[in-house]
mmCIF file of C-alpha atoms in Angstrom:
data_model
loop_
_atom_site.group_PDB
_atom_site.id
_atom_site.type_symbol
_atom_site.label_atom_id
_atom_site.label_comp_id
_atom_site.label_asym_id
_atom_site.label_seq_id
_atom_site.Cartn_x
_atom_site.Cartn_y
_atom_site.Cartn_z
ATOM 1 C CA UNK A 1 97.898 210.881 194.889
ATOM 2 C CA UNK A 2 95.394 211.846 192.203
ATOM 3 C CA UNK A 3 96.407 209.092 189.788
ATOM 4 C CA UNK A 4 94.065 210.080 186.961
ATOM 5 C CA UNK A 5 95.173 213.719 187.005
ATOM 6 C CA UNK A 6 98.833 212.669 187.072
ATOM 7 C CA UNK A 7 98.232 210.312 184.145
ATOM 8 C CA UNK A 8 96.516 213.133 182.252
ATOM 9 C CA UNK A 9 99.626 215.280 182.731
ATOM 10 C CA UNK A 10 101.850 212.407 181.577
ATOM 11 C CA UNK A 11 99.766 211.904 178.422
ATOM 12 C CA UNK A 12 99.948 215.629 177.654
ATOM 13 C CA UNK A 13 103.754 215.704 178.019
ATOM 14 C CA UNK A 14 104.063 212.557 175.897
ATOM 15 C CA UNK A 15 101.956 214.076 173.116
ATOM 16 C CA UNK A 16 103.550 217.522 173.177
ATOM 17 C CA UNK A 17 107.141 216.344 173.835
ATOM 18 C CA UNK A 18 107.519 219.533 175.866
ATOM 19 C CA UNK A 19 106.607 220.473 179.467
ATOM 20 C CA UNK A 20 105.681 224.063 178.622
ATOM 21 C CA UNK A 21 103.410 223.163 175.724
ATOM 22 C CA UNK A 22 101.808 220.390 177.782
ATOM 23 C CA UNK A 23 101.097 222.886 180.567
ATOM 24 C CA UNK A 24 99.503 225.296 178.074
ATOM 25 C CA UNK A 25 97.325 222.499 176.708
ATOM 26 C CA UNK A 26 96.214 221.573 180.226
ATOM 27 C CA UNK A 27 95.591 225.202 181.197
ATOM 28 C CA UNK A 28 98.089 225.166 184.069
ATOM 29 C CA UNK A 29 101.603 226.457 184.702
ATOM 30 C CA UNK A 30 104.663 224.284 184.109
ATOM 31 C CA UNK A 31 105.740 223.522 187.735
ATOM 32 C CA UNK A 32 102.619 221.452 188.576
ATOM 33 C CA UNK A 33 103.186 219.377 185.438
ATOM 34 C CA UNK A 34 106.820 218.682 186.378
ATOM 35 C CA UNK A 35 105.805 217.784 189.933
ATOM 36 C CA UNK A 36 103.031 215.491 188.705
ATOM 37 C CA UNK A 37 105.383 213.587 186.398
ATOM 38 C CA UNK A 38 107.928 213.165 189.184
ATOM 39 C CA UNK A 39 105.233 211.982 191.620
ATOM 40 C CA UNK A 40 103.904 209.504 189.052
ATOM 41 C CA UNK A 41 107.405 208.165 188.403
ATOM 42 C CA UNK A 42 107.959 207.727 192.146
ATOM 43 C CA UNK A 43 104.607 205.967 192.474
ATOM 44 C CA UNK A 44 105.371 203.560 189.625
ATOM 45 C CA UNK A 45 109.073 203.167 190.329
ATOM 46 C CA UNK A 46 109.914 203.946 186.705
ATOM 47 C CA UNK A 47 111.345 206.845 184.725
ATOM 48 C CA UNK A 48 108.738 207.895 182.187
ATOM 49 C CA UNK A 49 110.057 211.178 180.814
ATOM 50 C CA UNK A 50 113.516 212.607 180.266
ATOM 51 C CA UNK A 51 114.242 216.289 179.692
ATOM 52 C CA UNK A 52 116.084 217.138 176.476
ATOM 53 C CA UNK A 53 117.469 220.387 175.029
ATOM 54 C CA UNK A 54 114.383 220.575 172.815
ATOM 55 C CA UNK A 55 111.832 219.673 175.480
ATOM 56 C CA UNK A 56 111.040 216.152 176.688
ATOM 57 C CA UNK A 57 111.525 212.589 175.472
ATOM 58 C CA UNK A 58 109.498 209.550 176.477
ATOM 59 C CA UNK A 59 111.540 206.672 177.837
ATOM 60 C CA UNK A 60 111.083 203.054 176.809
ATOM 61 C CA UNK A 61 109.038 202.459 179.970
ATOM 62 C CA UNK A 62 106.992 205.587 179.303
ATOM 63 C CA UNK A 63 106.221 204.499 175.743
ATOM 64 C CA UNK A 64 105.138 201.066 176.999
ATOM 65 C CA UNK A 65 102.706 202.558 179.531
ATOM 66 C CA UNK A 66 101.390 205.416 177.384
ATOM 67 C CA UNK A 67 98.577 203.468 175.618
ATOM 68 C CA UNK A 68 97.242 202.234 178.961
ATOM 69 C CA UNK A 69 97.492 205.747 180.429
ATOM 70 C CA UNK A 70 95.480 207.131 177.516
ATOM 71 C CA UNK A 71 92.773 204.499 178.055
ATOM 72 C CA UNK A 72 92.492 205.327 181.758
ATOM 73 C CA UNK A 73 92.286 209.069 181.077
ATOM 74 C CA UNK A 74 89.710 208.567 178.321
ATOM 75 C CA UNK A 75 87.637 206.217 180.489
ATOM 76 C CA UNK A 76 87.614 208.743 183.342
ATOM 77 C CA UNK A 77 86.350 211.428 180.960
ATOM 78 C CA UNK A 78 83.635 209.085 179.676
ATOM 79 C CA UNK A 79 82.578 208.335 183.253
ATOM 80 C CA UNK A 80 82.291 212.036 184.001
ATOM 81 C CA UNK A 81 80.372 212.639 180.785
ATOM 82 C CA UNK A 82 78.019 209.723 181.457
ATOM 83 C CA UNK A 83 77.323 211.025 184.955
ATOM 84 C CA UNK A 84 76.561 214.476 183.569
ATOM 85 C CA UNK A 85 74.207 213.010 180.980
ATOM 86 C CA UNK A 86 72.174 211.378 183.780
ATOM 87 C CA UNK A 87 71.518 214.819 185.249
ATOM 88 C CA UNK A 88 70.732 216.553 181.952
ATOM 89 C CA UNK A 89 67.547 214.798 180.847
ATOM 90 C CA UNK A 90 66.179 216.485 177.747
ATOM 91 C CA UNK A 91 69.524 218.010 176.863
ATOM 92 C CA UNK A 92 70.717 217.706 173.267
ATOM 93 C CA UNK A 93 74.430 216.996 173.348
ATOM 94 C CA UNK A 94 76.172 218.394 170.278
ATOM 95 C CA UNK A 95 79.853 218.038 169.364
ATOM 96 C CA UNK A 96 81.690 220.297 166.918
ATOM 97 C CA UNK A 97 85.221 220.212 165.537
ATOM 98 C CA UNK A 98 87.284 223.342 166.379
ATOM 99 C CA UNK A 99 87.740 224.254 162.686
ATOM 100 C CA UNK A 100 84.068 225.282 162.432
ATOM 101 C CA UNK A 101 83.288 228.980 162.299
ATOM 102 C CA UNK A 102 82.122 230.385 165.665
ATOM 103 C CA UNK A 103 79.128 231.877 163.861
ATOM 104 C CA UNK A 104 78.008 228.388 162.837
ATOM 105 C CA UNK A 105 78.392 227.120 166.402
ATOM 106 C CA UNK A 106 76.334 229.969 167.838
ATOM 107 C CA UNK A 107 73.620 229.547 165.187
ATOM 108 C CA UNK A 108 73.321 225.876 166.098
ATOM 109 C CA UNK A 109 73.128 226.668 169.817
ATOM 110 C CA UNK A 110 70.573 229.426 169.279
ATOM 111 C CA UNK A 111 68.438 227.209 167.041
ATOM 112 C CA UNK A 112 68.343 224.345 169.539
ATOM 113 C CA UNK A 113 67.782 226.719 172.459
ATOM 114 C CA UNK A 114 68.127 226.018 176.158
ATOM 115 C CA UNK A 115 68.335 222.254 175.636
ATOM 116 C CA UNK A 116 71.650 222.586 173.741
ATOM 117 C CA UNK A 117 74.946 221.571 175.281
ATOM 118 C CA UNK A 118 77.633 222.257 172.696
ATOM 119 C CA UNK A 119 81.142 220.871 173.076
ATOM 120 C CA UNK A 120 84.264 221.195 170.950
ATOM 121 C CA UNK A 121 86.687 218.325 170.322
ATOM 122 C CA UNK A 122 88.671 216.591 167.593
ATOM 123 C CA UNK A 123 86.863 214.465 165.002
ATOM 124 C CA UNK A 124 88.242 211.158 166.289
ATOM 125 C CA UNK A 125 87.115 211.989 169.826
ATOM 126 C CA UNK A 126 83.657 213.147 168.694
ATOM 127 C CA UNK A 127 83.174 210.001 166.628
ATOM 128 C CA UNK A 128 84.032 207.839 169.622
ATOM 129 C CA UNK A 129 81.674 209.801 171.884
ATOM 130 C CA UNK A 130 78.766 209.528 169.450
ATOM 131 C CA UNK A 131 79.328 205.763 169.270
ATOM 132 C CA UNK A 132 79.311 205.498 173.080
ATOM 133 C CA UNK A 133 76.125 207.615 173.311
ATOM 134 C CA UNK A 134 77.873 210.456 175.151
ATOM 135 C CA UNK A 135 76.836 212.811 172.344
ATOM 136 C CA UNK A 136 73.599 212.859 170.376
ATOM 137 C CA UNK A 137 75.018 214.417 167.229
ATOM 138 C CA UNK A 138 78.336 215.816 166.008
ATOM 139 C CA UNK A 139 79.769 217.737 163.080
ATOM 140 C CA UNK A 140 83.168 216.334 162.094
ATOM 141 C CA UNK A 141 85.660 217.078 159.352
ATOM 142 C CA UNK A 142 85.868 214.746 156.378
ATOM 143 C CA UNK A 143 87.328 212.256 155.624
ATOM 144 C CA UNK A 144 87.364 210.062 158.697
ATOM 145 C CA UNK A 145 86.862 206.334 159.184
ATOM 146 C CA UNK A 146 83.164 205.820 159.947
ATOM 147 C CA UNK A 147 81.492 202.809 161.492
ATOM 148 C CA UNK A 148 78.553 202.247 163.840
ATOM 149 C CA UNK A 149 77.184 205.727 163.155
ATOM 150 C CA UNK A 150 74.824 207.311 160.645
ATOM 151 C CA UNK A 151 76.619 209.912 158.500
ATOM 152 C CA UNK A 152 75.068 212.673 156.445
ATOM 153 C CA UNK A 153 76.352 214.033 153.123
ATOM 154 C CA UNK A 154 79.624 215.932 152.913
ATOM 155 C CA UNK A 155 79.210 219.719 152.986
ATOM 156 C CA UNK A 156 81.997 222.010 151.781
ATOM 157 C CA UNK A 157 82.678 225.204 153.729
ATOM 158 C CA UNK A 158 84.975 227.845 152.193
ATOM 159 C CA UNK A 159 88.222 228.785 153.931
ATOM 160 C CA UNK A 160 90.996 231.292 153.338
ATOM 161 C CA UNK A 161 94.703 231.120 154.025
ATOM 162 C CA UNK A 162 95.698 233.338 156.945
ATOM 163 C CA UNK A 163 99.261 234.716 156.743
ATOM 164 C CA UNK A 164 101.320 237.285 158.693
ATOM 165 C CA UNK A 165 100.384 240.806 157.576
ATOM 166 C CA UNK A 166 103.989 241.642 156.680
ATOM 167 C CA UNK A 167 104.684 238.469 154.729
ATOM 168 C CA UNK A 168 105.624 238.724 151.055
ATOM 169 C CA UNK A 169 102.499 236.799 150.027
ATOM 170 C CA UNK A 170 100.305 239.437 151.697
ATOM 171 C CA UNK A 171 102.090 242.174 149.768
ATOM 172 C CA UNK A 172 102.172 240.407 146.402
ATOM 173 C CA UNK A 173 99.867 241.492 143.592
ATOM 174 C CA UNK A 174 99.454 237.878 142.507
ATOM 175 C CA UNK A 175 100.300 235.665 145.502
ATOM 176 C CA UNK A 176 101.166 232.007 145.009
ATOM 177 C CA UNK A 177 101.032 229.111 147.454
ATOM 178 C CA UNK A 178 104.764 228.485 147.021
ATOM 179 C CA UNK A 179 105.441 231.887 148.574
ATOM 180 C CA UNK A 180 104.540 230.320 151.944
ATOM 181 C CA UNK A 181 107.592 228.015 151.878
ATOM 182 C CA UNK A 182 109.312 229.980 154.668
ATOM 183 C CA UNK A 183 106.340 229.551 157.029
ATOM 184 C CA UNK A 184 105.181 226.595 159.104
ATOM 185 C CA UNK A 185 101.584 225.360 158.746
ATOM 186 C CA UNK A 186 99.524 225.856 161.915
ATOM 187 C CA UNK A 187 96.797 223.233 162.206
ATOM 188 C CA UNK A 188 95.160 220.782 164.585
ATOM 189 C CA UNK A 189 97.321 217.780 165.556
ATOM 190 C CA UNK A 190 97.353 214.798 163.228
ATOM 191 C CA UNK A 191 95.783 212.650 165.959
ATOM 192 C CA UNK A 192 92.631 214.785 165.696
ATOM 193 C CA UNK A 193 91.848 213.277 162.268
ATOM 194 C CA UNK A 194 94.775 211.529 160.506
ATOM 195 C CA UNK A 195 93.106 211.108 157.064
ATOM 196 C CA UNK A 196 92.046 214.776 156.801
ATOM 197 C CA UNK A 197 95.431 215.962 158.088
ATOM 198 C CA UNK A 198 97.347 213.866 155.568
ATOM 199 C CA UNK A 199 95.121 214.863 152.646
ATOM 200 C CA UNK A 200 95.685 218.543 153.366
ATOM 201 C CA UNK A 201 99.470 218.115 153.431
ATOM 202 C CA UNK A 202 99.271 216.073 150.219
ATOM 203 C CA UNK A 203 97.334 218.918 148.572
ATOM 204 C CA UNK A 204 100.066 221.360 149.544
ATOM 205 C CA UNK A 205 102.783 219.045 148.229
ATOM 206 C CA UNK A 206 101.023 218.780 144.873
ATOM 207 C CA UNK A 207 101.431 222.535 144.678
ATOM 208 C CA UNK A 208 105.159 222.382 145.526
ATOM 209 C CA UNK A 209 104.666 223.376 149.180
ATOM 210 C CA UNK A 210 105.936 221.038 151.911
ATOM 211 C CA UNK A 211 105.583 222.982 155.171
ATOM 212 C CA UNK A 212 106.674 222.122 158.678
ATOM 213 C CA UNK A 213 103.602 221.513 160.868
ATOM 214 C CA UNK A 214 102.964 223.592 163.988
ATOM 215 C CA UNK A 215 100.167 222.310 166.256
ATOM 216 C CA UNK A 216 97.379 224.836 166.948
ATOM 217 C CA UNK A 217 94.387 223.322 168.724
ATOM 218 C CA UNK A 218 92.189 226.415 168.750
ATOM 219 C CA UNK A 219 91.426 229.380 166.510
ATOM 220 C CA UNK A 220 93.193 231.645 169.015
ATOM 221 C CA UNK A 221 96.361 229.549 168.960
ATOM 222 C CA UNK A 222 96.332 229.617 165.161
ATOM 223 C CA UNK A 223 95.799 233.348 164.732
ATOM 224 C CA UNK A 224 98.310 234.381 167.395
ATOM 225 C CA UNK A 225 100.937 232.099 165.856
ATOM 226 C CA UNK A 226 100.238 233.613 162.431
ATOM 227 C CA UNK A 227 100.392 237.162 163.799
ATOM 228 C CA UNK A 228 103.789 236.398 165.327
ATOM 229 C CA UNK A 229 105.108 235.792 161.815
ATOM 230 C CA UNK A 230 105.930 232.104 162.272
ATOM 231 C CA UNK A 231 103.308 230.364 160.209
ATOM 232 C CA UNK A 232 100.199 230.344 158.057
ATOM 233 C CA UNK A 233 96.888 228.643 158.727
ATOM 234 C CA UNK A 234 93.375 228.062 157.419
ATOM 235 C CA UNK A 235 90.414 230.111 158.671
ATOM 236 C CA UNK A 236 86.710 230.197 157.776
ATOM 237 C CA UNK A 237 86.073 232.521 154.834
ATOM 238 C CA UNK A 238 83.714 234.594 156.981
ATOM 239 C CA UNK A 239 86.303 235.181 159.723
ATOM 240 C CA UNK A 240 87.371 238.815 160.261
ATOM 241 C CA UNK A 241 90.951 239.727 159.445
ATOM 242 C CA UNK A 242 92.620 240.162 162.836
ATOM 243 C CA UNK A 243 95.511 242.539 163.609
ATOM 244 C CA UNK A 244 98.849 241.257 162.342
ATOM 245 C CA UNK A 245 97.246 238.900 159.817
ATOM 246 C CA UNK A 246 96.051 238.941 156.222
ATOM 247 C CA UNK A 247 93.751 236.581 154.297
ATOM 248 C CA UNK A 248 94.544 235.095 150.889
ATOM 249 C CA UNK A 249 92.120 233.478 148.449
ATOM 250 C CA UNK A 250 94.382 230.660 147.244
ATOM 251 C CA UNK A 251 93.735 227.007 146.332
ATOM 252 C CA UNK A 252 90.098 227.398 147.387
ATOM 253 C CA UNK A 253 89.101 223.846 146.473
ATOM 254 C CA UNK A 254 92.064 222.262 148.276
ATOM 255 C CA UNK A 255 91.826 224.257 151.508
ATOM 256 C CA UNK A 256 88.027 224.129 151.902
ATOM 257 C CA UNK A 257 86.714 222.478 155.072
ATOM 258 C CA UNK A 258 84.597 219.407 154.338
ATOM 259 C CA UNK A 259 82.276 218.354 157.138
ATOM 260 C CA UNK A 260 79.440 215.944 157.751
ATOM 261 C CA UNK A 261 76.903 215.311 160.498
ATOM 262 C CA UNK A 262 77.036 212.012 162.379
ATOM 263 C CA UNK A 263 74.649 210.425 164.883
ATOM 264 C CA UNK A 264 73.567 206.996 166.075
ATOM 265 C CA UNK A 265 70.775 205.102 164.316
ATOM 266 C CA UNK A 266 67.434 206.928 164.706
ATOM 267 C CA UNK A 267 68.735 209.204 167.453
ATOM 268 C CA UNK A 268 68.939 212.968 166.873
ATOM 269 C CA UNK A 269 66.827 212.731 163.712
ATOM 270 C CA UNK A 270 64.916 215.828 164.768
ATOM 271 C CA UNK A 271 68.037 217.952 165.177
ATOM 272 C CA UNK A 272 70.131 216.866 162.176
ATOM 273 C CA UNK A 273 67.990 218.639 159.516
ATOM 274 C CA UNK A 274 68.328 221.891 161.454
ATOM 275 C CA UNK A 275 72.127 221.615 161.659
ATOM 276 C CA UNK A 276 72.239 220.545 158.014
ATOM 277 C CA UNK A 277 70.399 223.735 156.954
ATOM 278 C CA UNK A 278 72.824 225.915 158.943
ATOM 279 C CA UNK A 279 75.839 224.226 157.351
ATOM 280 C CA UNK A 280 74.371 224.501 153.849
ATOM 281 C CA UNK A 281 73.745 228.223 154.351
ATOM 282 C CA UNK A 282 77.383 228.665 155.415
ATOM 283 C CA UNK A 283 78.606 226.741 152.355
ATOM 284 C CA UNK A 284 77.113 229.241 149.898
#
């Protein structure tokens, strides 16, 4: 059996607590995920996951093995990345958090040119990959716990609140944040950057808004969830207003995206000023 792939499926189900959502995250259909979990359980002689009316629950044995499974999956990805780096001499490996505007990402890629290899991942993952020399430089959201990396100044990028086009807040002459109380908040999972996630929810609570959180890992997931009428989310101020959505200028200081560039020691010193200029232009 492909143990690493089966462990990857197990980790996805454990994190999503749902077979369907795990399959969507992995980019596969649900049956292969169910078969992989069953095969892994047979291989280990343990029940790892139990189906529930709401999705899936991790058993006591599953919870005990989950940290080790995550390490194995992460190590396999690092091995693959390290092997790729050996064949990409001269490549500048750049990591970006998914909250960054696509226009910023393309400007960075165009500025670096053919040497650029741009990847998207959560802040915690990017930080770890910069430390392990799998990436030369990364742009991560702030705040995050930093150590063993060089971090640039915090840059603030404006964002707007994206709501369903038919929602009362979109129709109001003077919308208020509390009008969003009937909507969930679509955002990246807390594991992507716990401090930034918690600070955003705290900012909402200070304004009498305590929303349910709906995980949206990509801009597409966020905007389609908003268009369906289930939730609101945060989008770059320069983003176009897509069908079924509306943009609100509310709590600008609280919802702004704060980012910083990180790299290791003297590495990537030639590329960081270029990325810094692009981010500063976007902040104005």
